[in-house]
């Protein structure tokens, strides 16, 4: 799984790693979590289509049994993600879940404390939010509402920062 979407997009979404469906198709976020991600991007006040953004993952191969990627796996894939970001030159990065957020920001702080605000990230800003798979496992309205706030924040940042 490499990535998919508009290679000229200035809005880049970064997940954790491919699941079984993504592994089979070679595309990011095509399973259940991916369907929810599509809805999150299309939500009122957000208004992105998948074709308008670029979507990829922190690790490029599926960790066996869907476990979290280990430190050596994150390290092996980091140069690929770094090269992708260097080519894409995003203005806004939406980081989904703790694995992506912690690895991009180089922190161990929990996602609940990192989300809800804008983090400087090179010439971009990074906005963390809950992973859609977490939202599927925790279907309460409260987490959904927080994720929606994060996505709207990301959209506002994009509208201010985009160059094309
Ligand atoms: N979860 C992820 O983090 N990435 C995918 O591509 C699919 C599910």
JSON list of C-alpha atoms and ligand atoms in Angstrom, two decimals:
[
{"chain": "A", "resi": 1, "resn": "UNK", "atom": "CA", "xyz": [0.00, 0.00, 0.00]},
{"chain": "A", "resi": 2, "resn": "UNK", "atom": "CA", "xyz": [1.57, 3.28, -1.11]},
{"chain": "A", "resi": 3, "resn": "UNK", "atom": "CA", "xyz": [-1.11, 5.97, -1.12]},
{"chain": "A", "resi": 4, "resn": "UNK", "atom": "CA", "xyz": [-3.98, 7.32, -3.21]},
{"chain": "A", "resi": 5, "resn": "UNK", "atom": "CA", "xyz": [-5.57, 10.59, -4.20]},
{"chain": "A", "resi": 6, "resn": "UNK", "atom": "CA", "xyz": [-4.50, 13.82, -5.82]},
{"chain": "A", "resi": 7, "resn": "UNK", "atom": "CA", "xyz": [-0.68, 14.03, -5.92]},
{"chain": "A", "resi": 8, "resn": "UNK", "atom": "CA", "xyz": [-1.07, 17.84, -6.04]},
{"chain": "A", "resi": 9, "resn": "UNK", "atom": "CA", "xyz": [-3.27, 17.92, -2.93]},
{"chain": "A", "resi": 10, "resn": "UNK", "atom": "CA", "xyz": [-2.15, 20.24, -0.14]},
{"chain": "A", "resi": 11, "resn": "UNK", "atom": "CA", "xyz": [-4.30, 18.30, 2.34]},
{"chain": "A", "resi": 12, "resn": "UNK", "atom": "CA", "xyz": [-2.81, 14.93, 3.30]},
{"chain": "A", "resi": 13, "resn": "UNK", "atom": "CA", "xyz": [-4.43, 12.30, 5.51]},
{"chain": "A", "resi": 14, "resn": "UNK", "atom": "CA", "xyz": [-2.15, 9.82, 7.30]},
{"chain": "A", "resi": 15, "resn": "UNK", "atom": "CA", "xyz": [-3.48, 6.63, 8.90]},
{"chain": "A", "resi": 16, "resn": "UNK", "atom": "CA", "xyz": [-1.75, 3.83, 10.73]},
{"chain": "A", "resi": 17, "resn": "UNK", "atom": "CA", "xyz": [-1.19, 0.96, 8.33]},
{"chain": "A", "resi": 18, "resn": "UNK", "atom": "CA", "xyz": [-3.07, -1.16, 5.81]},
{"chain": "A", "resi": 19, "resn": "UNK", "atom": "CA", "xyz": [-5.64, -3.64, 7.10]},
{"chain": "A", "resi": 20, "resn": "UNK", "atom": "CA", "xyz": [-6.67, -6.83, 5.30]},
{"chain": "A", "resi": 21, "resn": "UNK", "atom": "CA", "xyz": [-8.82, -5.04, 2.68]},
{"chain": "A", "resi": 22, "resn": "UNK", "atom": "CA", "xyz": [-6.14, -2.44, 1.99]},
{"chain": "A", "resi": 23, "resn": "UNK", "atom": "CA", "xyz": [-3.48, -5.14, 1.76]},
{"chain": "A", "resi": 24, "resn": "UNK", "atom": "CA", "xyz": [-5.58, -7.06, -0.77]},
{"chain": "A", "resi": 25, "resn": "UNK", "atom": "CA", "xyz": [-6.33, -4.00, -2.94]},
{"chain": "A", "resi": 26, "resn": "UNK", "atom": "CA", "xyz": [-3.09, -2.07, -2.49]},
{"chain": "A", "resi": 27, "resn": "UNK", "atom": "CA", "xyz": [-5.08, 1.05, -1.62]},
{"chain": "A", "resi": 28, "resn": "UNK", "atom": "CA", "xyz": [-5.45, 2.92, 1.69]},
{"chain": "A", "resi": 29, "resn": "UNK", "atom": "CA", "xyz": [-8.70, 3.07, 3.65]},
{"chain": "A", "resi": 30, "resn": "UNK", "atom": "CA", "xyz": [-10.96, 0.95, 1.46]},
{"chain": "A", "resi": 31, "resn": "UNK", "atom": "CA", "xyz": [-12.50, -1.18, 4.27]},
{"chain": "A", "resi": 32, "resn": "UNK", "atom": "CA", "xyz": [-15.00, -0.23, 7.01]},
{"chain": "A", "resi": 33, "resn": "UNK", "atom": "CA", "xyz": [-12.73, 2.36, 8.59]},
{"chain": "A", "resi": 34, "resn": "UNK", "atom": "CA", "xyz": [-12.16, 3.77, 5.12]},
{"chain": "A", "resi": 35, "resn": "UNK", "atom": "CA", "xyz": [-15.88, 4.15, 4.52]},
{"chain": "A", "resi": 36, "resn": "UNK", "atom": "CA", "xyz": [-16.17, 6.11, 7.76]},
{"chain": "A", "resi": 37, "resn": "UNK", "atom": "CA", "xyz": [-13.14, 8.22, 6.78]},
{"chain": "A", "resi": 38, "resn": "UNK", "atom": "CA", "xyz": [-14.89, 9.11, 3.51]},
{"chain": "A", "resi": 39, "resn": "UNK", "atom": "CA", "xyz": [-17.96, 10.27, 5.48]},
{"chain": "A", "resi": 40, "resn": "UNK", "atom": "CA", "xyz": [-15.79, 12.26, 7.89]},
{"chain": "A", "resi": 41, "resn": "UNK", "atom": "CA", "xyz": [-14.10, 14.06, 4.98]},
{"chain": "A", "resi": 42, "resn": "UNK", "atom": "CA", "xyz": [-17.45, 14.77, 3.32]},
{"chain": "A", "resi": 43, "resn": "UNK", "atom": "CA", "xyz": [-19.16, 15.96, 6.55]},
{"chain": "A", "resi": 44, "resn": "UNK", "atom": "CA", "xyz": [-20.86, 19.40, 6.75]},
{"chain": "A", "resi": 45, "resn": "UNK", "atom": "CA", "xyz": [-18.26, 22.10, 7.37]},
{"chain": "A", "resi": 46, "resn": "UNK", "atom": "CA", "xyz": [-15.49, 19.82, 6.09]},
{"chain": "A", "resi": 47, "resn": "UNK", "atom": "CA", "xyz": [-16.51, 19.17, 2.50]},
{"chain": "A", "resi": 48, "resn": "UNK", "atom": "CA", "xyz": [-13.61, 17.23, 0.99]},
{"chain": "A", "resi": 49, "resn": "UNK", "atom": "CA", "xyz": [-14.03, 14.43, -1.51]},
{"chain": "A", "resi": 50, "resn": "UNK", "atom": "CA", "xyz": [-11.47, 11.64, -1.36]},
{"chain": "A", "resi": 51, "resn": "UNK", "atom": "CA", "xyz": [-10.28, 12.56, -4.84]},
{"chain": "A", "resi": 52, "resn": "UNK", "atom": "CA", "xyz": [-9.39, 16.06, -3.63]},
{"chain": "A", "resi": 53, "resn": "UNK", "atom": "CA", "xyz": [-6.97, 14.94, -0.91]},
{"chain": "A", "resi": 54, "resn": "UNK", "atom": "CA", "xyz": [-4.06, 12.50, -0.64]},
{"chain": "A", "resi": 55, "resn": "UNK", "atom": "CA", "xyz": [-4.40, 9.51, 1.70]},
{"chain": "A", "resi": 56, "resn": "UNK", "atom": "CA", "xyz": [-1.59, 7.30, 2.94]},
{"chain": "A", "resi": 57, "resn": "UNK", "atom": "CA", "xyz": [-0.38, 5.40, 6.00]},
{"chain": "A", "resi": 58, "resn": "UNK", "atom": "CA", "xyz": [2.45, 5.54, 8.51]},
{"chain": "A", "resi": 59, "resn": "UNK", "atom": "CA", "xyz": [3.49, 1.96, 7.72]},
{"chain": "A", "resi": 60, "resn": "UNK", "atom": "CA", "xyz": [3.15, 0.57, 4.22]},
{"chain": "A", "resi": 61, "resn": "UNK", "atom": "CA", "xyz": [2.73, -3.14, 5.00]},
{"chain": "A", "resi": 62, "resn": "UNK", "atom": "CA", "xyz": [0.07, -4.81, 7.11]},
{"chain": "A", "resi": 63, "resn": "UNK", "atom": "CA", "xyz": [1.25, -5.75, 10.59]},
{"chain": "A", "resi": 64, "resn": "UNK", "atom": "CA", "xyz": [0.25, -9.42, 11.17]},
{"chain": "A", "resi": 65, "resn": "UNK", "atom": "CA", "xyz": [-3.10, -9.78, 12.93]},
{"chain": "A", "resi": 66, "resn": "UNK", "atom": "CA", "xyz": [-3.63, -6.00, 12.78]},
{"chain": "A", "resi": 67, "resn": "UNK", "atom": "CA", "xyz": [-1.39, -5.40, 15.78]},
{"chain": "A", "resi": 68, "resn": "UNK", "atom": "CA", "xyz": [0.14, -1.95, 16.19]},
{"chain": "A", "resi": 69, "resn": "UNK", "atom": "CA", "xyz": [3.32, -1.44, 14.17]},
{"chain": "A", "resi": 70, "resn": "UNK", "atom": "CA", "xyz": [6.49, -1.99, 16.18]},
{"chain": "A", "resi": 71, "resn": "UNK", "atom": "CA", "xyz": [9.32, 0.53, 16.52]},
{"chain": "A", "resi": 72, "resn": "UNK", "atom": "CA", "xyz": [11.53, -1.16, 13.90]},
{"chain": "A", "resi": 73, "resn": "UNK", "atom": "CA", "xyz": [8.61, -1.29, 11.45]},
{"chain": "A", "resi": 74, "resn": "UNK", "atom": "CA", "xyz": [7.87, 2.39, 11.97]},
{"chain": "A", "resi": 75, "resn": "UNK", "atom": "CA", "xyz": [11.57, 3.14, 11.46]},
{"chain": "A", "resi": 76, "resn": "UNK", "atom": "CA", "xyz": [11.70, 1.06, 8.26]},
{"chain": "A", "resi": 77, "resn": "UNK", "atom": "CA", "xyz": [8.75, 2.93, 6.73]},
{"chain": "A", "resi": 78, "resn": "UNK", "atom": "CA", "xyz": [9.57, 6.44, 7.98]},
{"chain": "A", "resi": 79, "resn": "UNK", "atom": "CA", "xyz": [11.88, 7.31, 5.03]},
{"chain": "A", "resi": 80, "resn": "UNK", "atom": "CA", "xyz": [9.10, 6.40, 2.57]},
{"chain": "A", "resi": 81, "resn": "UNK", "atom": "CA", "xyz": [6.57, 8.63, 4.34]},
{"chain": "A", "resi": 82, "resn": "UNK", "atom": "CA", "xyz": [9.16, 11.42, 4.63]},
{"chain": "A", "resi": 83, "resn": "UNK", "atom": "CA", "xyz": [9.83, 11.21, 0.88]},
{"chain": "A", "resi": 84, "resn": "UNK", "atom": "CA", "xyz": [6.09, 11.22, 0.13]},
{"chain": "A", "resi": 85, "resn": "UNK", "atom": "CA", "xyz": [5.61, 14.35, 2.24]},
{"chain": "A", "resi": 86, "resn": "UNK", "atom": "CA", "xyz": [8.62, 16.01, 0.62]},
{"chain": "A", "resi": 87, "resn": "UNK", "atom": "CA", "xyz": [7.04, 15.40, -2.80]},
{"chain": "A", "resi": 88, "resn": "UNK", "atom": "CA", "xyz": [3.52, 16.39, -1.79]},
{"chain": "A", "resi": 89, "resn": "UNK", "atom": "CA", "xyz": [4.46, 19.54, 0.17]},
{"chain": "A", "resi": 90, "resn": "UNK", "atom": "CA", "xyz": [1.16, 19.55, 2.11]},
{"chain": "A", "resi": 91, "resn": "UNK", "atom": "CA", "xyz": [-0.09, 22.63, 3.93]},
{"chain": "A", "resi": 92, "resn": "UNK", "atom": "CA", "xyz": [-2.25, 20.58, 6.30]},
{"chain": "A", "resi": 93, "resn": "UNK", "atom": "CA", "xyz": [-1.67, 17.04, 7.58]},
{"chain": "A", "resi": 94, "resn": "UNK", "atom": "CA", "xyz": [-4.57, 15.22, 9.21]},
{"chain": "A", "resi": 95, "resn": "UNK", "atom": "CA", "xyz": [-3.12, 12.48, 11.44]},
{"chain": "A", "resi": 96, "resn": "UNK", "atom": "CA", "xyz": [-5.50, 9.65, 12.30]},
{"chain": "A", "resi": 97, "resn": "UNK", "atom": "CA", "xyz": [-4.99, 8.00, 15.68]},
{"chain": "A", "resi": 98, "resn": "UNK", "atom": "CA", "xyz": [-2.13, 7.71, 18.11]},
{"chain": "A", "resi": 99, "resn": "UNK", "atom": "CA", "xyz": [0.31, 5.69, 15.98]},
{"chain": "A", "resi": 100, "resn": "UNK", "atom": "CA", "xyz": [0.39, 8.25, 13.14]},
{"chain": "A", "resi": 101, "resn": "UNK", "atom": "CA", "xyz": [0.25, 11.27, 15.45]},
{"chain": "A", "resi": 102, "resn": "UNK", "atom": "CA", "xyz": [2.89, 10.11, 17.92]},
{"chain": "A", "resi": 103, "resn": "UNK", "atom": "CA", "xyz": [5.26, 8.97, 15.21]},
{"chain": "A", "resi": 104, "resn": "UNK", "atom": "CA", "xyz": [4.93, 12.20, 13.17]},
{"chain": "A", "resi": 105, "resn": "UNK", "atom": "CA", "xyz": [5.25, 14.48, 16.20]},
{"chain": "A", "resi": 106, "resn": "UNK", "atom": "CA", "xyz": [7.84, 12.33, 17.98]},
{"chain": "A", "resi": 107, "resn": "UNK", "atom": "CA", "xyz": [5.89, 12.21, 21.23]},
{"chain": "A", "resi": 108, "resn": "UNK", "atom": "CA", "xyz": [4.30, 9.62, 23.51]},
{"chain": "A", "resi": 109, "resn": "UNK", "atom": "CA", "xyz": [1.46, 11.90, 24.61]},
{"chain": "A", "resi": 110, "resn": "UNK", "atom": "CA", "xyz": [-1.96, 10.24, 24.27]},
{"chain": "A", "resi": 111, "resn": "UNK", "atom": "CA", "xyz": [-4.16, 11.18, 21.32]},
{"chain": "A", "resi": 112, "resn": "UNK", "atom": "CA", "xyz": [-6.82, 12.51, 23.70]},
{"chain": "A", "resi": 113, "resn": "UNK", "atom": "CA", "xyz": [-4.38, 15.23, 24.74]},
{"chain": "A", "resi": 114, "resn": "UNK", "atom": "CA", "xyz": [-2.92, 15.91, 21.28]},
{"chain": "A", "resi": 115, "resn": "UNK", "atom": "CA", "xyz": [-6.17, 16.29, 19.37]},
{"chain": "A", "resi": 116, "resn": "UNK", "atom": "CA", "xyz": [-8.29, 19.44, 19.27]},
{"chain": "A", "resi": 117, "resn": "UNK", "atom": "CA", "xyz": [-5.43, 21.78, 18.37]},
{"chain": "A", "resi": 118, "resn": "UNK", "atom": "CA", "xyz": [-2.98, 22.70, 15.65]},
{"chain": "A", "resi": 119, "resn": "UNK", "atom": "CA", "xyz": [0.63, 21.49, 15.83]},
{"chain": "A", "resi": 120, "resn": "UNK", "atom": "CA", "xyz": [3.40, 23.07, 13.75]},
{"chain": "A", "resi": 121, "resn": "UNK", "atom": "CA", "xyz": [4.84, 20.54, 11.30]},
{"chain": "A", "resi": 122, "resn": "UNK", "atom": "CA", "xyz": [7.59, 21.92, 9.08]},
{"chain": "A", "resi": 123, "resn": "UNK", "atom": "CA", "xyz": [5.95, 24.26, 6.56]},
{"chain": "A", "resi": 124, "resn": "UNK", "atom": "CA", "xyz": [2.62, 22.53, 7.28]},
{"chain": "A", "resi": 125, "resn": "UNK", "atom": "CA", "xyz": [0.41, 22.19, 10.32]},
{"chain": "A", "resi": 126, "resn": "UNK", "atom": "CA", "xyz": [-0.62, 18.85, 11.74]},
{"chain": "A", "resi": 127, "resn": "UNK", "atom": "CA", "xyz": [-4.07, 18.24, 13.17]},
{"chain": "A", "resi": 128, "resn": "UNK", "atom": "CA", "xyz": [-4.54, 14.98, 15.07]},
{"chain": "A", "resi": 129, "resn": "UNK", "atom": "CA", "xyz": [-7.87, 13.25, 15.47]},
{"chain": "A", "resi": 130, "resn": "UNK", "atom": "CA", "xyz": [-9.25, 9.87, 16.47]},
{"chain": "A", "resi": 131, "resn": "UNK", "atom": "CA", "xyz": [-8.73, 7.01, 14.04]},
{"chain": "A", "resi": 132, "resn": "UNK", "atom": "CA", "xyz": [-11.99, 5.98, 12.30]},
{"chain": "A", "resi": 133, "resn": "UNK", "atom": "CA", "xyz": [-11.44, 2.37, 13.49]},
{"chain": "A", "resi": 134, "resn": "UNK", "atom": "CA", "xyz": [-11.45, 3.71, 17.07]},
{"chain": "A", "resi": 135, "resn": "UNK", "atom": "CA", "xyz": [-14.70, 5.55, 16.33]},
{"chain": "A", "resi": 136, "resn": "UNK", "atom": "CA", "xyz": [-16.20, 2.29, 15.02]},
{"chain": "A", "resi": 137, "resn": "UNK", "atom": "CA", "xyz": [-15.19, 0.50, 18.23]},
{"chain": "A", "resi": 138, "resn": "UNK", "atom": "CA", "xyz": [-16.47, 3.38, 20.42]},
{"chain": "A", "resi": 139, "resn": "UNK", "atom": "CA", "xyz": [-19.70, 4.47, 18.77]},
{"chain": "A", "resi": 140, "resn": "UNK", "atom": "CA", "xyz": [-20.66, 7.15, 21.34]},
{"chain": "A", "resi": 141, "resn": "UNK", "atom": "CA", "xyz": [-21.66, 10.57, 20.04]},
{"chain": "A", "resi": 142, "resn": "UNK", "atom": "CA", "xyz": [-19.00, 12.30, 22.15]},
{"chain": "A", "resi": 143, "resn": "UNK", "atom": "CA", "xyz": [-15.96, 10.93, 20.25]},
{"chain": "A", "resi": 144, "resn": "UNK", "atom": "CA", "xyz": [-17.72, 11.50, 16.93]},
{"chain": "A", "resi": 145, "resn": "UNK", "atom": "CA", "xyz": [-18.44, 15.10, 17.84]},
{"chain": "A", "resi": 146, "resn": "UNK", "atom": "CA", "xyz": [-14.78, 15.68, 18.83]},
{"chain": "A", "resi": 147, "resn": "UNK", "atom": "CA", "xyz": [-13.58, 14.14, 15.55]},
{"chain": "A", "resi": 148, "resn": "UNK", "atom": "CA", "xyz": [-15.97, 16.39, 13.62]},
{"chain": "A", "resi": 149, "resn": "UNK", "atom": "CA", "xyz": [-14.58, 19.45, 15.46]},
{"chain": "A", "resi": 150, "resn": "UNK", "atom": "CA", "xyz": [-11.04, 18.34, 14.50]},
{"chain": "A", "resi": 151, "resn": "UNK", "atom": "CA", "xyz": [-11.99, 17.88, 10.86]},
{"chain": "A", "resi": 152, "resn": "UNK", "atom": "CA", "xyz": [-13.64, 21.32, 10.73]},
{"chain": "A", "resi": 153, "resn": "UNK", "atom": "CA", "xyz": [-10.51, 22.81, 12.31]},
{"chain": "A", "resi": 154, "resn": "UNK", "atom": "CA", "xyz": [-8.40, 21.08, 9.65]},
{"chain": "A", "resi": 155, "resn": "UNK", "atom": "CA", "xyz": [-10.67, 22.49, 6.93]},
{"chain": "A", "resi": 156, "resn": "UNK", "atom": "CA", "xyz": [-10.37, 26.04, 8.29]},
{"chain": "A", "resi": 157, "resn": "UNK", "atom": "CA", "xyz": [-6.58, 25.73, 8.45]},
{"chain": "A", "resi": 158, "resn": "UNK", "atom": "CA", "xyz": [-6.56, 24.44, 4.88]},
{"chain": "A", "resi": 159, "resn": "UNK", "atom": "CA", "xyz": [-8.71, 27.33, 3.64]},
{"chain": "A", "resi": 160, "resn": "UNK", "atom": "CA", "xyz": [-6.29, 29.81, 5.24]},
{"chain": "A", "resi": 161, "resn": "UNK", "atom": "CA", "xyz": [-3.05, 28.08, 4.24]},
{"chain": "A", "resi": 162, "resn": "UNK", "atom": "CA", "xyz": [-3.67, 26.58, 0.81]},
{"chain": "A", "resi": 163, "resn": "UNK", "atom": "CA", "xyz": [-1.67, 28.05, -2.05]},
{"chain": "A", "resi": 164, "resn": "UNK", "atom": "CA", "xyz": [-3.72, 26.62, -4.93]},
{"chain": "B", "resi": 1, "resn": "LIG", "atom": "N1", "xyz": [-6.57, 1.72, 8.94]},
{"chain": "B", "resi": 1, "resn": "LIG", "atom": "C1", "xyz": [-5.49, 2.47, 8.64]},
{"chain": "B", "resi": 1, "resn": "LIG", "atom": "O1", "xyz": [-4.85, 3.04, 9.50]},
{"chain": "B", "resi": 1, "resn": "LIG", "atom": "N2", "xyz": [-5.16, 2.59, 7.36]},
{"chain": "B", "resi": 1, "resn": "LIG", "atom": "C2", "xyz": [-5.82, 2.00, 6.37]},
{"chain": "B", "resi": 1, "resn": "LIG", "atom": "O2", "xyz": [-5.42, 2.16, 5.23]},
{"chain": "B", "resi": 1, "resn": "LIG", "atom": "C3", "xyz": [-6.94, 1.23, 6.71]},
{"chain": "B", "resi": 1, "resn": "LIG", "atom": "C4", "xyz": [-7.30, 1.09, 7.99]}
]
